Amino acid sequence: MSAPSFVPELTPAQRKSLKARAHPLHPVVTIGAHGLTQAVLREIDISLKSHELIKIRAVEDRAVREDYLMRICQALGVAPVQHIGKILVLYRPNPELPEAAPPAAKTGKRTSAAPERKRQRAASAGRAAKAPSAARPGRAARRTT
């Protein structure tokens, strides 16, 4: 097992992105009736080295699952992404993999490229895009052809 290393807290944007990446994944490790043993920790460590982002299924009740999550994070230097139902989602960056860093947080407003695409299509079709009517602000002019 690798020595625990410091994993910085995930920003809300990074956590959101990691949740989205984890959505299609299936659990790769199951914590069963024997609990969180050294063998289970070793399997989690091996899986994190291979995948960075994994899901774990734990069959115990919620309080025990929260304890498992805390113990795994401390023992392996893992950042918790999500605990939903019986599934734990964990992230640990692997410097050997090409996309080792968590996704950067996005800044600024979301903008739509739809008006620009509309102008490009109109220009490529050989006609100019019509401006909105001055008499009816907020509404596009009707085409007469």
PDB file of C-alpha atoms in Angstrom:
ATOM      1  CA  MET A   1       0.000   0.000   0.000  1.00  0.00           C
ATOM      2  CA  SER A   2       1.272   3.472  -0.777  1.00  0.00           C
ATOM      3  CA  ALA A   3       1.966   5.936   1.990  1.00  0.00           C
ATOM      4  CA  PRO A   4      -0.816   8.419   2.625  1.00  0.00           C
ATOM      5  CA  SER A   5      -0.263  11.655   0.783  1.00  0.00           C
ATOM      6  CA  PHE A   6      -1.916  15.026   1.057  1.00  0.00           C
ATOM      7  CA  VAL A   7      -4.818  15.525  -1.316  1.00  0.00           C
ATOM      8  CA  PRO A   8      -6.158  19.073  -1.386  1.00  0.00           C
ATOM      9  CA  GLU A   9      -9.837  19.726  -0.804  1.00  0.00           C
ATOM     10  CA  LEU A  10     -11.828  19.679  -3.981  1.00  0.00           C
ATOM     11  CA  THR A  11     -13.550  22.855  -5.072  1.00  0.00           C
ATOM     12  CA  PRO A  12     -17.296  22.619  -5.694  1.00  0.00           C
ATOM     13  CA  ALA A  13     -16.684  22.856  -9.455  1.00  0.00           C
ATOM     14  CA  GLN A  14     -14.102  20.052  -9.340  1.00  0.00           C
ATOM     15  CA  ARG A  15     -16.413  17.910  -7.227  1.00  0.00           C
ATOM     16  CA  LYS A  16     -19.279  18.496  -9.678  1.00  0.00           C
ATOM     17  CA  SER A  17     -17.081  17.510 -12.620  1.00  0.00           C
ATOM     18  CA  LEU A  18     -15.834  14.380 -10.839  1.00  0.00           C
ATOM     19  CA  LYS A  19     -19.416  13.383  -9.967  1.00  0.00           C
ATOM     20  CA  ALA A  20     -20.285  13.657 -13.643  1.00  0.00           C
ATOM     21  CA  ARG A  21     -17.262  11.549 -14.606  1.00  0.00           C
ATOM     22  CA  ALA A  22     -18.180   8.949 -11.963  1.00  0.00           C
ATOM     23  CA  HIS A  23     -21.830   8.638 -12.986  1.00  0.00           C
ATOM     24  CA  PRO A  24     -21.370   5.851 -15.593  1.00  0.00           C
ATOM     25  CA  LEU A  25     -18.845   3.920 -13.480  1.00  0.00           C
ATOM     26  CA  HIS A  26     -19.657   0.685 -11.684  1.00  0.00           C
ATOM     27  CA  PRO A  27     -18.294  -0.165  -8.204  1.00  0.00           C
ATOM     28  CA  VAL A  28     -14.895  -1.867  -8.470  1.00  0.00           C
ATOM     29  CA  VAL A  29     -14.560  -2.831  -4.788  1.00  0.00           C
ATOM     30  CA  THR A  30     -17.172  -4.120  -2.351  1.00  0.00           C
ATOM     31  CA  ILE A  31     -16.782  -3.829   1.404  1.00  0.00           C
ATOM     32  CA  GLY A  32     -18.609  -6.881   2.690  1.00  0.00           C
ATOM     33  CA  ALA A  33     -19.423  -8.557   5.979  1.00  0.00           C
ATOM     34  CA  HIS A  34     -15.786  -8.586   7.175  1.00  0.00           C
ATOM     35  CA  GLY A  35     -15.603  -4.793   6.962  1.00  0.00           C
ATOM     36  CA  LEU A  36     -12.681  -2.629   5.940  1.00  0.00           C
ATOM     37  CA  THR A  37      -9.754  -5.058   6.108  1.00  0.00           C
ATOM     38  CA  GLN A  38      -6.174  -4.601   4.952  1.00  0.00           C
ATOM     39  CA  ALA A  39      -6.977  -6.667   1.854  1.00  0.00           C
ATOM     40  CA  VAL A  40      -9.857  -4.332   0.970  1.00  0.00           C
ATOM     41  CA  LEU A  41      -7.648  -1.260   1.494  1.00  0.00           C
ATOM     42  CA  ARG A  42      -5.009  -2.825  -0.759  1.00  0.00           C
ATOM     43  CA  GLU A  43      -7.605  -3.419  -3.501  1.00  0.00           C
ATOM     44  CA  ILE A  44      -8.834   0.164  -3.210  1.00  0.00           C
ATOM     45  CA  ASP A  45      -5.247   1.403  -3.488  1.00  0.00           C
ATOM     46  CA  ILE A  46      -4.613  -0.729  -6.601  1.00  0.00           C
ATOM     47  CA  SER A  47      -7.842   0.488  -8.203  1.00  0.00           C
ATOM     48  CA  LEU A  48      -7.000   4.134  -7.495  1.00  0.00           C
ATOM     49  CA  LYS A  49      -3.559   3.702  -9.080  1.00  0.00           C
ATOM     50  CA  SER A  50      -5.233   2.421 -12.222  1.00  0.00           C
ATOM     51  CA  HIS A  51      -8.269   4.676 -12.450  1.00  0.00           C
ATOM     52  CA  GLU A  52      -7.926   7.759 -10.169  1.00  0.00           C
ATOM     53  CA  LEU A  53     -11.717   7.872  -9.756  1.00  0.00           C
ATOM     54  CA  ILE A  54     -13.547   4.823  -8.396  1.00  0.00           C
ATOM     55  CA  LYS A  55     -16.813   3.721  -6.856  1.00  0.00           C
ATOM     56  CA  ILE A  56     -16.975   1.434  -3.825  1.00  0.00           C
ATOM     57  CA  ARG A  57     -20.049  -0.430  -2.594  1.00  0.00           C
ATOM     58  CA  ALA A  58     -20.418  -0.789   1.185  1.00  0.00           C
ATOM     59  CA  VAL A  59     -23.199  -2.980   2.569  1.00  0.00           C
ATOM     60  CA  GLU A  60     -23.253  -1.706   6.171  1.00  0.00           C
ATOM     61  CA  ASP A  61     -25.530   1.015   7.570  1.00  0.00           C
ATOM     62  CA  ARG A  62     -24.919   4.734   6.995  1.00  0.00           C
ATOM     63  CA  ALA A  63     -22.888   5.472  10.137  1.00  0.00           C
ATOM     64  CA  VAL A  64     -20.516   2.594   9.371  1.00  0.00           C
ATOM     65  CA  ARG A  65     -20.205   3.687   5.722  1.00  0.00           C
ATOM     66  CA  GLU A  66     -19.270   7.214   6.849  1.00  0.00           C
ATOM     67  CA  ASP A  67     -16.619   5.701   9.133  1.00  0.00           C
ATOM     68  CA  TYR A  68     -15.293   3.613   6.210  1.00  0.00           C
ATOM     69  CA  LEU A  69     -15.104   6.715   4.030  1.00  0.00           C
ATOM     70  CA  MET A  70     -13.160   8.650   6.669  1.00  0.00           C
ATOM     71  CA  ARG A  71     -10.766   5.735   7.327  1.00  0.00           C
ATOM     72  CA  ILE A  72     -10.106   5.152   3.610  1.00  0.00           C
ATOM     73  CA  CYS A  73      -9.401   8.852   3.035  1.00  0.00           C
ATOM     74  CA  GLN A  74      -6.954   9.001   5.945  1.00  0.00           C
ATOM     75  CA  ALA A  75      -5.185   5.725   5.145  1.00  0.00           C
ATOM     76  CA  LEU A  76      -4.769   6.255   1.394  1.00  0.00           C
ATOM     77  CA  GLY A  77      -4.712  10.052   0.952  1.00  0.00           C
ATOM     78  CA  VAL A  78      -7.958  10.064  -1.011  1.00  0.00           C
ATOM     79  CA  ALA A  79     -10.392  12.901  -1.614  1.00  0.00           C
ATOM     80  CA  PRO A  80     -14.034  11.959  -1.028  1.00  0.00           C
ATOM     81  CA  VAL A  81     -16.214  12.988  -3.962  1.00  0.00           C
ATOM     82  CA  GLN A  82     -19.629  11.634  -3.027  1.00  0.00           C
ATOM     83  CA  HIS A  83     -21.434   9.299  -0.619  1.00  0.00           C
ATOM     84  CA  ILE A  84     -24.834   8.424  -1.969  1.00  0.00           C
ATOM     85  CA  GLY A  85     -26.720   5.410  -0.703  1.00  0.00           C
ATOM     86  CA  LYS A  86     -24.382   2.446  -0.419  1.00  0.00           C
ATOM     87  CA  ILE A  87     -21.923   3.891  -2.954  1.00  0.00           C
ATOM     88  CA  LEU A  88     -18.756   5.822  -2.066  1.00  0.00           C
ATOM     89  CA  VAL A  89     -16.980   7.774  -4.812  1.00  0.00           C
ATOM     90  CA  LEU A  90     -13.271   8.452  -4.245  1.00  0.00           C
ATOM     91  CA  TYR A  91     -10.623  10.414  -6.156  1.00  0.00           C
ATOM     92  CA  ARG A  92      -6.847  10.386  -5.898  1.00  0.00           C
ATOM     93  CA  PRO A  93      -4.747  11.985  -8.648  1.00  0.00           C
ATOM     94  CA  ASN A  94      -2.155   9.725 -10.247  1.00  0.00           C
ATOM     95  CA  PRO A  95       0.862  11.652 -11.597  1.00  0.00           C
ATOM     96  CA  GLU A  96       1.645   8.801 -14.003  1.00  0.00           C
ATOM     97  CA  LEU A  97      -1.659   9.153 -15.867  1.00  0.00           C
ATOM     98  CA  PRO A  98      -1.948  11.906 -18.519  1.00  0.00           C
ATOM     99  CA  GLU A  99      -4.994  13.658 -16.979  1.00  0.00           C
ATOM    100  CA  ALA A 100      -3.649  13.617 -13.426  1.00  0.00           C
ATOM    101  CA  ALA A 101      -5.100  16.932 -12.254  1.00  0.00           C
ATOM    102  CA  PRO A 102      -8.755  17.355 -11.429  1.00  0.00           C
ATOM    103  CA  PRO A 103     -10.623  19.497 -13.917  1.00  0.00           C
ATOM    104  CA  ALA A 104     -10.096  23.229 -13.520  1.00  0.00           C
ATOM    105  CA  ALA A 105     -12.908  25.307 -12.168  1.00  0.00           C
ATOM    106  CA  LYS A 106     -14.814  27.241 -14.804  1.00  0.00           C
ATOM    107  CA  THR A 107     -15.228  30.959 -14.373  1.00  0.00           C
ATOM    108  CA  GLY A 108     -17.499  33.494 -15.942  1.00  0.00           C
ATOM    109  CA  LYS A 109     -20.977  33.336 -17.332  1.00  0.00           C
ATOM    110  CA  ARG A 110     -22.309  30.645 -19.565  1.00  0.00           C
ATOM    111  CA  THR A 111     -22.919  32.002 -23.033  1.00  0.00           C
ATOM    112  CA  SER A 112     -24.764  30.512 -25.907  1.00  0.00           C
ATOM    113  CA  ALA A 113     -23.135  30.168 -29.303  1.00  0.00           C
ATOM    114  CA  ALA A 114     -26.538  29.868 -31.015  1.00  0.00           C
ATOM    115  CA  PRO A 115     -26.757  33.480 -32.318  1.00  0.00           C
ATOM    116  CA  GLU A 116     -23.249  33.234 -33.768  1.00  0.00           C
ATOM    117  CA  ARG A 117     -24.034  29.913 -35.472  1.00  0.00           C
ATOM    118  CA  LYS A 118     -27.217  31.435 -36.910  1.00  0.00           C
ATOM    119  CA  ARG A 119     -25.252  34.336 -38.428  1.00  0.00           C
ATOM    120  CA  GLN A 120     -22.645  31.938 -39.834  1.00  0.00           C
ATOM    121  CA  ARG A 121     -25.310  29.770 -41.478  1.00  0.00           C
ATOM    122  CA  ALA A 122     -27.012  32.812 -42.952  1.00  0.00           C
ATOM    123  CA  ALA A 123     -23.714  34.151 -44.290  1.00  0.00           C
ATOM    124  CA  SER A 124     -22.757  30.805 -45.792  1.00  0.00           C
ATOM    125  CA  ALA A 125     -26.142  30.568 -47.494  1.00  0.00           C
ATOM    126  CA  GLY A 126     -25.412  33.856 -49.292  1.00  0.00           C
ATOM    127  CA  ARG A 127     -27.851  36.017 -47.410  1.00  0.00           C
ATOM    128  CA  ALA A 128     -27.453  38.412 -44.515  1.00  0.00           C
ATOM    129  CA  ALA A 129     -29.002  37.723 -41.143  1.00  0.00           C
ATOM    130  CA  LYS A 130     -31.947  40.025 -40.546  1.00  0.00           C
ATOM    131  CA  ALA A 131     -31.867  42.380 -37.585  1.00  0.00           C
ATOM    132  CA  PRO A 132     -34.731  42.444 -35.092  1.00  0.00           C
ATOM    133  CA  SER A 133     -37.525  44.850 -35.889  1.00  0.00           C
ATOM    134  CA  ALA A 134     -37.234  48.271 -34.266  1.00  0.00           C
ATOM    135  CA  ALA A 135     -41.014  48.466 -33.838  1.00  0.00           C
ATOM    136  CA  ARG A 136     -41.170  45.256 -31.829  1.00  0.00           C
ATOM    137  CA  PRO A 137     -38.147  45.108 -29.523  1.00  0.00           C
ATOM    138  CA  GLY A 138     -37.146  41.650 -28.403  1.00  0.00           C
ATOM    139  CA  ARG A 139     -38.747  39.930 -31.396  1.00  0.00           C
ATOM    140  CA  ALA A 140     -37.143  38.884 -34.636  1.00  0.00           C
ATOM    141  CA  ALA A 141     -38.383  40.341 -37.901  1.00  0.00           C
ATOM    142  CA  ARG A 142     -40.645  38.102 -39.983  1.00  0.00           C
ATOM    143  CA  ARG A 143     -39.412  36.870 -43.294  1.00  0.00           C
ATOM    144  CA  THR A 144     -41.549  37.831 -46.263  1.00  0.00           C
ATOM    145  CA  THR A 145     -40.122  35.428 -48.818  1.00  0.00           C
TER     146      THR A 145
END
